[in-house]
Coordinates of C-alpha atoms and ligand atoms in Angstrom, one line a residue:
Chain A
M1 CA 53.3 121.0 15.8
G2 CA 55.0 119.3 12.9
Y3 CA 58.7 118.6 13.1
S4 CA 60.7 119.9 10.1
L5 CA 64.0 121.5 9.3
W6 CA 62.2 124.8 9.7
S7 CA 61.0 124.0 13.2
L8 CA 64.4 122.8 14.1
A9 CA 66.0 126.0 13.0
R10 CA 63.4 128.1 14.8
N11 CA 63.9 126.3 18.0
A12 CA 67.6 126.4 17.8
R13 CA 67.2 130.2 18.1
T14 CA 65.7 129.7 21.6
H15 CA 68.3 127.1 22.5
H16 CA 65.7 124.3 22.2
E17 CA 64.0 125.3 25.4
N18 CA 60.6 126.1 23.9
W19 CA 59.6 122.8 22.2
P20 CA 56.1 122.0 23.1
K21 CA 55.4 118.7 24.9
A22 CA 55.1 115.8 22.4
W23 CA 51.8 114.7 24.1
R24 CA 49.5 115.9 26.8
S25 CA 49.1 114.1 30.1
P26 CA 45.4 114.6 30.7
E27 CA 43.4 113.5 33.8
P28 CA 41.4 110.4 32.7
K29 CA 37.8 111.1 31.7
P30 CA 35.0 109.1 33.4
A31 CA 34.5 107.0 30.3
Y32 CA 35.8 106.3 26.8
D33 CA 34.7 104.4 23.8
V34 CA 37.8 102.2 24.0
V35 CA 40.2 101.8 26.9
I36 CA 43.5 100.3 25.9
V37 CA 45.5 98.7 28.8
G38 CA 49.2 98.9 28.2
G39 CA 51.2 101.9 26.9
G40 CA 53.8 99.9 25.0
G41 CA 54.3 100.2 21.3
H42 CA 51.4 97.9 20.5
G43 CA 48.9 99.7 22.7
L44 CA 49.9 103.1 21.3
A45 CA 49.9 101.9 17.7
T46 CA 46.4 100.4 18.3
A47 CA 45.2 103.8 19.6
Y48 CA 46.7 105.6 16.6
Y49 CA 45.1 103.4 14.0
L50 CA 41.8 103.4 15.9
A51 CA 41.7 107.2 15.5
K52 CA 43.2 107.3 12.1
E53 CA 41.6 104.4 10.2
H54 CA 38.4 104.0 12.1
G55 CA 37.5 107.5 13.4
I56 CA 37.4 106.3 17.0
A57 CA 39.3 108.9 18.9
N58 CA 37.5 108.8 22.2
V59 CA 40.2 106.4 23.4
A60 CA 42.5 106.2 26.4
V61 CA 45.8 104.3 26.7
L62 CA 46.4 103.4 30.3
E63 CA 49.9 102.7 31.3
R64 CA 50.9 101.6 34.8
G65 CA 54.4 102.9 34.6
W66 CA 55.8 105.3 32.1
L67 CA 55.3 105.2 28.4
G68 CA 57.7 102.8 26.7
G69 CA 59.0 101.5 30.1
G70 CA 58.1 97.9 29.2
N71 CA 59.4 95.9 26.3
A72 CA 58.8 98.7 23.9
G73 CA 61.9 100.4 25.4
R74 CA 63.8 97.2 26.3
N75 CA 64.1 95.4 23.0
T76 CA 67.0 95.1 20.8
T77 CA 65.2 96.8 17.9
V78 CA 65.5 94.2 15.2
V79 CA 62.9 94.4 12.4
R80 CA 62.4 91.7 9.7
S81 CA 59.8 89.6 8.0
N82 CA 61.7 86.4 7.4
Y83 CA 59.0 84.0 8.5
L84 CA 58.2 80.6 7.0
R85 CA 54.4 80.3 7.1
D86 CA 52.1 82.3 4.8
E87 CA 50.1 83.7 7.7
S88 CA 53.2 84.9 9.5
A89 CA 54.9 86.2 6.4
A90 CA 51.8 88.2 5.5
L91 CA 51.5 89.7 8.9
Y92 CA 55.1 90.6 9.6
E93 CA 55.7 91.8 6.0
M94 CA 52.7 94.1 6.3
S95 CA 54.3 95.5 9.5
L96 CA 57.7 95.9 7.9
K97 CA 56.0 97.8 5.0
L98 CA 54.4 100.1 7.6
F99 CA 57.8 100.5 9.2
E100 CA 59.2 101.6 5.8
G101 CA 56.8 104.5 5.7
L102 CA 56.6 105.2 9.5
S103 CA 58.8 108.2 9.9
A104 CA 56.8 110.1 7.3
E105 CA 53.5 108.7 8.5
L106 CA 54.1 109.9 12.1
N107 CA 56.3 112.9 11.3
Y108 CA 58.8 111.4 13.7
N109 CA 62.1 109.9 12.8
V110 CA 62.0 106.2 13.9
M111 CA 65.6 105.8 12.5
L112 CA 64.8 102.7 10.4
S113 CA 68.0 101.3 9.1
Q114 CA 67.5 98.4 6.7
R115 CA 71.1 97.2 7.0
G116 CA 70.4 93.5 6.3
L117 CA 69.8 90.7 8.7
Y118 CA 71.7 87.4 8.5
M119 CA 70.4 84.2 10.2
L120 CA 73.4 81.9 10.4
C121 CA 73.4 78.2 9.7
H122 CA 75.7 75.9 11.6
N123 CA 74.7 72.4 10.4
A124 CA 73.2 70.7 7.4
H125 CA 69.8 70.8 8.8
E126 CA 69.9 74.6 9.3
V127 CA 71.2 75.1 5.7
Q128 CA 68.3 73.1 4.3
D129 CA 65.9 75.0 6.5
A130 CA 67.3 78.3 5.4
H131 CA 66.9 77.3 1.7
R132 CA 63.4 76.3 2.4
R133 CA 62.6 79.5 4.2
A134 CA 64.3 81.6 1.5
H135 CA 62.1 79.9 -1.2
A136 CA 58.9 80.3 1.0
M137 CA 59.7 83.9 1.5
R138 CA 60.2 84.6 -2.1
L139 CA 57.0 82.9 -3.0
N140 CA 55.4 85.3 -0.6
G141 CA 57.0 88.2 -2.3
I142 CA 59.6 88.9 0.4
D143 CA 63.2 89.5 -0.4
S144 CA 65.5 86.8 0.7
V145 CA 68.7 85.1 -0.4
F146 CA 71.0 82.3 0.8
V147 CA 74.6 83.5 1.3
P148 CA 77.1 80.6 1.2
R149 CA 80.0 80.6 3.6
A150 CA 82.5 81.6 1.0
D151 CA 80.7 84.9 0.6
L152 CA 80.0 85.5 4.2
A153 CA 83.5 86.5 5.2
R154 CA 83.3 89.3 2.5
H155 CA 79.9 90.5 3.9
I156 CA 81.0 90.3 7.5
P157 CA 84.7 90.6 7.8
I158 CA 84.9 90.1 11.6
I159 CA 83.0 86.8 11.7
E160 CA 84.9 83.6 12.5
T161 CA 84.6 81.3 9.4
S162 CA 87.1 78.6 10.5
P163 CA 85.7 75.1 9.8
H164 CA 87.3 74.0 13.1
I165 CA 85.1 75.7 15.6
R166 CA 82.4 73.7 17.5
Y167 CA 79.6 75.1 15.3
P168 CA 81.2 76.2 12.0
V169 CA 79.3 78.9 10.1
L170 CA 78.1 77.2 6.9
G171 CA 76.0 80.0 5.4
A172 CA 73.2 82.4 6.2
L173 CA 69.7 83.4 5.3
L174 CA 69.8 87.1 4.4
Q175 CA 66.9 89.5 4.3
R176 CA 68.3 92.8 3.0
R177 CA 65.3 94.7 4.1
G178 CA 65.7 93.6 7.7
G179 CA 67.5 95.8 10.1
V180 CA 67.0 98.0 13.1
A181 CA 64.9 101.0 14.2
R182 CA 64.9 103.2 17.2
H183 CA 62.5 101.6 19.7
D184 CA 61.8 104.6 21.9
A185 CA 61.1 106.7 18.8
V186 CA 58.4 104.2 17.7
A187 CA 56.6 104.4 21.0
W188 CA 57.0 108.2 21.3
G189 CA 56.1 108.7 17.6
F190 CA 52.9 106.7 18.0
A191 CA 52.1 108.5 21.3
R192 CA 52.5 111.9 19.8
A193 CA 50.5 111.1 16.7
A194 CA 47.7 109.4 18.7
D195 CA 47.6 112.3 21.1
A196 CA 47.3 114.7 18.2
R197 CA 44.2 112.9 17.0
G198 CA 42.6 113.2 20.5
V199 CA 43.7 110.0 22.2
D200 CA 44.3 110.4 26.0
I201 CA 47.6 108.9 27.2
V202 CA 47.5 108.3 30.9
Q203 CA 50.7 107.2 32.6
N204 CA 51.1 106.1 36.2
C205 CA 47.7 104.4 36.0
E206 CA 47.6 100.7 36.7
V207 CA 44.6 98.7 35.9
I208 CA 43.7 96.6 39.0
G209 CA 40.4 95.1 38.0
L210 CA 37.8 94.9 35.3
R211 CA 34.2 96.3 35.7
R212 CA 31.5 94.0 34.5
E213 CA 27.8 94.3 34.0
G214 CA 26.3 90.9 33.5
A215 CA 28.4 89.1 31.0
R216 CA 29.9 92.3 29.6
V217 CA 33.0 94.2 30.4
T218 CA 32.1 97.8 31.0
G219 CA 35.2 99.5 32.3
V220 CA 38.3 99.2 34.4
E221 CA 39.3 99.8 38.0
T222 CA 42.6 101.7 38.2
T223 CA 44.9 103.3 40.7
R224 CA 43.4 106.6 39.5
G225 CA 39.8 105.5 39.9
T226 CA 37.1 103.8 37.8
I227 CA 37.1 104.4 34.1
G228 CA 34.1 103.3 32.0
A229 CA 34.6 101.8 28.6
K230 CA 32.4 100.4 25.8
K231 CA 35.4 98.2 24.9
V232 CA 38.5 97.2 26.8
A233 CA 41.6 96.1 24.9
L234 CA 44.4 94.3 26.8
V235 CA 47.8 94.9 25.2
A236 CA 50.0 94.2 28.2
A237 CA 52.7 91.9 26.8
G238 CA 54.4 90.2 29.8
H239 CA 51.5 91.0 32.1
S240 CA 48.7 89.7 29.8
S241 CA 47.9 86.7 32.0
V242 CA 47.6 89.0 35.1
L243 CA 45.0 91.1 33.3
A244 CA 43.2 88.2 31.7
D245 CA 42.9 86.7 35.1
M246 CA 40.9 89.7 36.2
A247 CA 38.4 88.7 33.6
G248 CA 38.6 85.0 34.5
L249 CA 40.1 84.3 31.1
R250 CA 42.9 81.7 30.8
L251 CA 45.7 82.3 28.3
P252 CA 48.4 79.9 27.0
V253 CA 51.2 82.3 27.5
R254 CA 54.2 82.1 29.8
S255 CA 56.0 85.2 31.1
M256 CA 59.7 84.9 30.7
A257 CA 62.6 87.3 31.3
L258 CA 64.4 88.0 28.0
Q259 CA 67.7 89.7 28.4
A260 CA 69.9 92.1 26.4
L261 CA 73.2 93.9 27.0
V262 CA 75.3 96.5 25.3
S263 CA 79.0 97.0 25.1
E264 CA 81.1 100.2 25.3
P265 CA 81.0 102.1 22.1
V266 CA 83.7 101.1 19.5
K267 CA 84.5 102.1 15.9
P268 CA 82.2 100.6 13.3
V269 CA 82.9 96.9 13.0
L270 CA 79.5 95.5 12.1
N271 CA 77.2 97.0 9.5
C272 CA 74.4 94.4 9.6
V273 CA 72.4 92.3 12.1
I274 CA 73.6 88.8 12.9
N275 CA 71.5 86.1 14.4
S276 CA 72.6 82.6 15.4
M277 CA 70.1 80.3 16.9
T278 CA 72.6 77.5 17.5
V279 CA 75.5 79.4 19.1
H280 CA 72.7 81.5 20.5
V281 CA 73.3 85.2 20.2
Y282 CA 72.2 88.0 18.0
V283 CA 74.1 91.3 17.6
S284 CA 74.1 94.6 15.8
Q285 CA 76.0 97.8 16.3
S286 CA 74.2 101.0 17.2
D287 CA 74.9 104.3 15.6
K288 CA 76.7 105.3 18.8
G289 CA 79.0 102.3 18.3
E290 CA 77.8 100.1 21.1
L291 CA 77.3 96.4 20.2
V292 CA 73.7 95.5 21.1
M293 CA 73.2 91.9 21.8
G294 CA 70.6 89.5 23.1
A295 CA 69.0 86.1 22.9
G296 CA 69.3 84.8 26.4
M297 CA 66.3 84.0 28.5
D298 CA 66.0 82.7 32.0
K299 CA 64.6 79.2 31.9
F300 CA 61.9 79.8 34.5
H301 CA 58.7 81.9 34.6
S302 CA 59.5 85.5 35.7
Y303 CA 57.9 88.8 36.3
G304 CA 61.2 90.3 37.7
Q305 CA 62.5 92.6 35.1
R306 CA 66.2 91.8 35.7
G307 CA 67.6 88.5 34.3
S308 CA 70.4 86.4 35.6
V309 CA 74.1 86.8 35.3
S310 CA 74.5 83.3 34.2
V311 CA 72.6 84.2 31.0
V312 CA 75.0 87.1 30.4
E313 CA 77.9 84.6 30.7
D314 CA 76.4 82.3 28.0
Q315 CA 75.6 85.3 25.8
V316 CA 79.1 86.6 25.9
A317 CA 80.6 83.1 25.3
A318 CA 78.4 82.8 22.2
L319 CA 79.5 86.2 21.0
L320 CA 83.2 85.3 21.3
E321 CA 82.6 82.0 19.6
L322 CA 81.4 83.9 16.5
F323 CA 83.6 87.0 16.8
P324 CA 86.8 86.2 18.6
V325 CA 88.1 89.7 17.7
L326 CA 85.7 91.1 20.3
G327 CA 87.6 89.4 23.2
R328 CA 88.7 92.7 24.8
L329 CA 85.3 94.4 24.5
R330 CA 83.8 95.6 27.8
M331 CA 80.0 95.4 28.5
L332 CA 78.3 98.5 29.8
R333 CA 74.9 97.4 31.0
Q334 CA 72.4 94.6 30.9
W335 CA 68.6 94.5 31.4
A336 CA 65.6 92.3 30.9
G337 CA 62.0 92.6 29.8
I338 CA 59.1 90.3 30.5
V339 CA 57.9 88.7 27.3
D340 CA 54.7 86.7 26.8
V341 CA 55.6 83.5 25.0
C342 CA 52.9 81.4 23.3
P343 CA 53.3 77.6 22.8
D344 CA 53.6 78.1 19.0
A345 CA 55.7 81.3 19.2
S346 CA 52.9 83.2 17.4
P347 CA 50.7 86.0 18.7
I348 CA 47.1 86.1 19.8
V349 CA 45.0 89.0 18.4
C350 CA 41.3 88.6 18.8
K351 CA 38.0 89.3 20.5
A352 CA 37.9 87.6 23.8
P353 CA 35.1 85.2 24.6
I354 CA 33.8 87.9 26.9
A355 CA 31.7 90.7 25.4
G356 CA 33.5 94.0 25.3
L357 CA 37.0 92.5 25.8
Y358 CA 39.8 92.3 23.2
V359 CA 43.2 90.6 23.6
N360 CA 46.5 91.2 21.9
C361 CA 49.4 89.3 23.3
G362 CA 51.8 86.4 22.8
W363 CA 54.3 88.4 20.6
G364 CA 56.9 87.0 22.9
T365 CA 60.5 87.6 22.0
G366 CA 59.7 89.2 18.6
G367 CA 57.0 91.8 18.7
F368 CA 58.9 95.0 18.2
K369 CA 59.0 94.5 14.5
A370 CA 55.3 93.9 14.6
T371 CA 54.5 97.2 16.4
P372 CA 52.7 99.1 13.6
G373 CA 51.2 95.9 12.0
S374 CA 49.9 94.7 15.4
G375 CA 48.3 98.1 16.1
F376 CA 46.8 98.2 12.6
V377 CA 45.1 94.7 12.7
F378 CA 44.1 95.1 16.4
A379 CA 42.4 98.5 15.7
H380 CA 40.4 96.8 12.9
T381 CA 39.5 93.9 15.2
I382 CA 38.2 96.3 17.9
A383 CA 36.4 98.7 15.6
R384 CA 34.8 96.2 13.3
E385 CA 34.1 93.5 15.9
E386 CA 35.7 91.0 13.6
P387 CA 39.3 89.8 13.0
H388 CA 41.3 91.6 10.4
P389 CA 41.9 89.1 7.6
L390 CA 45.6 89.0 8.4
V391 CA 44.9 87.7 11.9
Q392 CA 42.0 85.4 11.2
R393 CA 44.1 82.5 12.3
Y394 CA 45.7 84.2 15.3
S395 CA 42.7 83.8 17.6
L396 CA 42.6 82.1 21.0
D397 CA 40.4 79.4 19.4
R398 CA 43.4 78.1 17.5
F399 CA 44.5 76.2 20.5
A400 CA 41.2 74.3 20.9
G401 CA 41.2 73.7 17.1
G402 CA 44.8 72.4 17.2
D403 CA 45.5 74.9 14.4
L404 CA 48.8 76.2 15.8
V405 CA 51.2 78.4 13.8
D406 CA 54.5 77.1 14.7
E407 CA 57.2 79.8 14.3
H408 CA 59.8 78.7 16.8
A409 CA 62.4 78.5 14.0
A410 CA 61.7 82.1 12.9
S411 CA 61.6 83.5 16.4
G412 CA 65.3 83.9 16.5
I413 CA 65.5 82.7 20.1
A414 CA 65.6 79.2 21.4
H415 CA 62.7 78.6 23.8
Chain B
M1 CA 72.0 82.3 39.4
L2 CA 69.6 80.5 41.7
L3 CA 70.5 78.0 44.5
I4 CA 68.0 75.2 44.2
T5 CA 67.5 72.5 46.8
C6 CA 66.9 69.1 45.2
P7 CA 64.9 67.1 47.7
F8 CA 67.2 64.1 46.9
C9 CA 70.7 65.7 46.6
G10 CA 70.5 69.0 48.5
P11 CA 71.4 72.5 47.4
R12 CA 72.9 72.8 43.9
D13 CA 73.5 75.5 41.3
E14 CA 70.7 76.4 39.0
S15 CA 72.7 75.3 36.0
E16 CA 72.1 71.7 37.1
F17 CA 68.4 72.0 36.7
A18 CA 65.7 72.3 34.1
C19 CA 62.3 74.0 34.8
G20 CA 59.2 72.1 33.8
G21 CA 56.6 74.8 34.3
E22 CA 53.4 74.8 36.2
A23 CA 53.0 71.9 38.7
H24 CA 49.9 69.9 39.7
I25 CA 48.3 69.7 36.3
V26 CA 46.6 66.3 36.3
R27 CA 46.2 64.5 33.1
P28 CA 42.5 63.9 32.5
A29 CA 41.5 60.4 33.3
D30 CA 39.5 60.0 30.1
P31 CA 40.8 62.4 27.4
A32 CA 38.3 61.1 24.8
A33 CA 35.5 62.4 27.0
L34 CA 36.7 66.0 26.9
T35 CA 35.6 68.7 24.5
D36 CA 38.3 70.3 22.4
A37 CA 38.2 73.4 24.6
Q38 CA 38.8 71.3 27.7
W39 CA 41.6 69.4 26.1
A40 CA 43.2 72.7 25.0
D41 CA 42.8 74.0 28.5
Y42 CA 44.8 71.0 29.8
L43 CA 47.4 71.2 27.1
F44 CA 48.0 74.9 26.7
M45 CA 46.4 77.2 29.2
R46 CA 48.5 78.1 32.2
K47 CA 48.1 80.1 35.4
N48 CA 51.3 82.1 34.7
V49 CA 51.1 83.5 38.2
K50 CA 52.7 86.8 39.2
G51 CA 53.5 85.9 42.8
V52 CA 53.7 82.4 44.3
H53 CA 54.0 79.8 41.6
F54 CA 54.0 76.1 42.1
E55 CA 56.3 74.5 39.5
R56 CA 58.2 71.4 38.5
W57 CA 61.9 71.2 38.3
M58 CA 64.2 68.4 37.2
H59 CA 67.7 67.8 38.5
S60 CA 68.8 67.1 34.9
H61 CA 72.6 67.2 35.6
G62 CA 72.3 65.3 38.9
C63 CA 69.9 62.6 40.0
R64 CA 67.6 63.3 37.0
R65 CA 64.6 63.2 39.2
W66 CA 61.6 65.5 39.1
F67 CA 60.3 67.5 42.1
N68 CA 58.1 70.4 42.9
A69 CA 58.9 73.9 44.2
A70 CA 57.0 77.0 45.2
R71 CA 58.7 80.2 44.0
D72 CA 57.8 83.8 43.9
T73 CA 58.0 84.8 40.2
V74 CA 58.8 88.4 41.0
T75 CA 61.6 88.0 43.6
H76 CA 62.6 84.5 42.3
Q77 CA 62.8 83.4 45.9
F78 CA 62.1 79.7 46.6
L79 CA 59.5 79.2 49.3
A80 CA 59.4 75.4 49.4
F81 CA 60.8 72.3 47.8
Y82 CA 58.8 69.0 47.9
K83 CA 58.6 65.7 46.2
M84 CA 56.4 64.7 43.4
G85 CA 53.1 63.3 44.7
E86 CA 53.2 65.3 47.8
Q87 CA 50.6 67.9 48.6
A88 CA 51.5 71.5 47.7
P89 CA 52.5 73.3 50.9
D90 CA 50.1 75.9 52.2
I91 CA 51.7 79.2 51.2
A92 CA 49.7 82.4 51.3
P93 CA 49.5 84.0 47.8
V94 CA 51.3 87.3 47.3
S95 CA 49.7 90.1 45.3
Y96 CA 51.7 92.5 43.3
T97 CA 48.7 94.4 42.0
A98 CA 48.6 98.0 43.2
R99 CA 45.9 99.0 45.6
P100 CA 43.6 101.7 44.6
A101 CA 45.1 104.9 46.1
P102 CA 43.5 108.3 45.6
R103 CA 46.2 110.5 44.1
T104 CA 47.0 113.4 46.3
D105 CA 48.6 115.5 43.6
P106 CA 47.5 114.6 40.1
A107 CA 50.0 117.0 38.7
L108 CA 52.8 115.0 40.1
P109 CA 55.1 113.8 37.2
A110 CA 55.6 110.1 36.6
D111 CA 58.5 108.8 38.6
P112 CA 60.2 105.9 36.8
A113 CA 62.3 105.0 39.8
L114 CA 59.2 104.2 41.9
H115 CA 58.2 101.6 39.4
T116 CA 61.5 99.9 39.0
D117 CA 61.9 99.7 42.7
R118 CA 58.6 98.1 43.3
E119 CA 59.6 95.1 41.4
G120 CA 63.3 95.2 41.6
A121 CA 64.0 95.6 45.3
R122 CA 61.5 93.5 47.1
Ligands
LIG1 C1 65.5 92.1 25.8 C2 64.4 92.1 24.7 C3 64.8 92.1 23.4 C4 63.9 92.1 22.3 N1 64.3 92.2 21.1 C5 63.4 92.3 20.1 C6 63.8 92.5 18.7 O1 65.0 92.7 18.5 N2 62.9 92.6 17.7 C7 61.6 92.4 18.0 O2 60.8 92.4 17.0 N3 61.1 92.2 19.2 C8 62.0 92.2 20.3 N4 61.6 92.0 21.6 C9 60.1 91.8 21.8 C10 59.3 93.1 21.9 O3 60.0 94.0 22.7 C11 57.9 92.8 22.4 O4 57.3 91.8 21.7 C12 57.0 94.1 22.2 O5 57.7 95.2 22.6 C13 55.7 93.9 23.0 O6 54.8 94.9 22.8 P1 54.7 96.3 23.6 O7 55.7 97.2 23.0 O8 53.3 96.7 23.5 O9 55.1 95.8 25.0 P2 55.3 96.6 26.4 O10 56.2 97.8 26.1 O11 55.9 95.6 27.4 O12 53.9 97.1 26.7 C14 53.0 96.6 27.7 C15 52.7 97.6 28.7 O13 51.6 97.2 29.5 C16 51.8 97.8 30.8 N5 51.0 97.2 31.8 C17 51.2 95.9 32.3 N6 50.2 95.7 33.2 C18 49.4 96.8 33.3 C19 48.3 97.2 34.0 N7 47.8 96.3 34.9 N8 47.8 98.4 33.9 C20 48.3 99.3 33.0 N9 49.4 99.0 32.2 C21 49.9 97.8 32.3 C22 53.3 97.7 31.0 O14 53.8 98.5 32.0 C23 53.9 97.9 29.6 O15 54.3 99.3 29.4 C24 62.5 92.0 22.6 C25 62.1 92.0 24.0 C26 63.0 92.0 25.0 C27 62.6 92.0 26.4
LIG2 ZN1 69.0 65.6 42.6

């Protein structure tokens, strides 16, 4: 059923108790054309575009927990495309453009709010780099502008602009089309739209092994039995190495616990997204009034979805350095998600060197903004058996070729 | 915050240490003899274990010496500390992969709490 003002009014009459389920929860079939492992945003988007763009709807998305319980529902919802290199700019900009049409495309309000994203500069080097990035972005047709310190106080009244702090704010790289979107809605919207096209979404179904015939992957073993598949696509974010290991495939990713926290709700004080790599915090204010912040990561490998208190301490110290006015703010809750970090902070989207197997991982600390784009290019790669032109360079081979796409500076997180 | 036992200085706070990632990766004796893929494997590919992980740590704000540790990457519990050059202790691997269990009631709704507990409380 389509969502509209009319359906809202109609359901209001029955006290909103008769809304149909947004997606079915079918028993898994014995076999599918494509089995997608991982029901996060990227897996669900892949399923949607497989059905929509390539007419492949005999697809299952297998999720070991509940839909959106991974990073899809744990991220801090920042979307942007302020990347330096042409390959990254093209990929993330395509994704941002998809985001701009996503609510209409999915008939689901993803609450995209392009409120502007500032990446702060605290030293001469960062200022130079921001100018370079602003030019590179404009050459790639992406909006960007350098905001000098004098103007920043006007844009962001609560920011500390004193030249006497340890890392004075010297200016910022601004992408006006950057902002935030509702992360759950992106996962739910893709789930509902994929389901409507015939995709089976199976939750509580952990993949525990891969079935192989000869050199080919022919299905998956799961906690709900064996499921055959002509093609198996791994989109498991922080658990990518665990799944790749089932195929004897080695990946260059490290699983790390990235943390976030939110404050109690307060009146509107911040109408944009602020990111500082040097003081090391990023923050935005949700529609409910909570300040949502992140950037801290435990320094060791982790699959424990919690994150240490010491990281919270650093995070809050950084926040107060930039916004002393928030000194009395209380924090409500904290959480972590397991992100898959690549050596060059760029993703891997490709056919695996094993027939029937496809891999999409390595989005690390910044894959939410790429959710629609990642699904779009991965669906193409799976359906056509060849990389989508935008991810030609994002193969696993790039590590052997030494052709890395270093985007640490654009990742927004020191790691 | 972890309590880490430096083999040279004793138990210290995590903030004194830096983690150096997977241990026991031996630099190839003759790099020039390797294929690009073999070299990439040495440089970039990692086990990234969910379970017992053998890894390097450095007491960066202390004696500044490197050592090895075995740690469970889910519970974060340290299982052993040992010096560089020493053999890795014999620790049984832990598997966090679910076992195939026939579902008794397929109509049972997903229970988010079950999943958080499995990793969080061990
Ligand atoms: C705290 C935090 C803040 C972040 N902030 C931002 C941000 O502001 N902007 C941004 O762009 N990105 C951000 N990210 C990164 C972003 O969330 C991820 O890159 C992105 O969500 C990963 O894709 P996904 O949604 O498909 O991952 P996930 O939602 O993690 O999906 C992977 C799924 O695979 C499932 N799975 C794993 N193993 C198995 C198995 N064996 N069988 C079946 N299913 C399995 C998992 O349960 C999980 O649901 C943040 C991440 C974190 C943790
Ligand atoms: Zn020491």
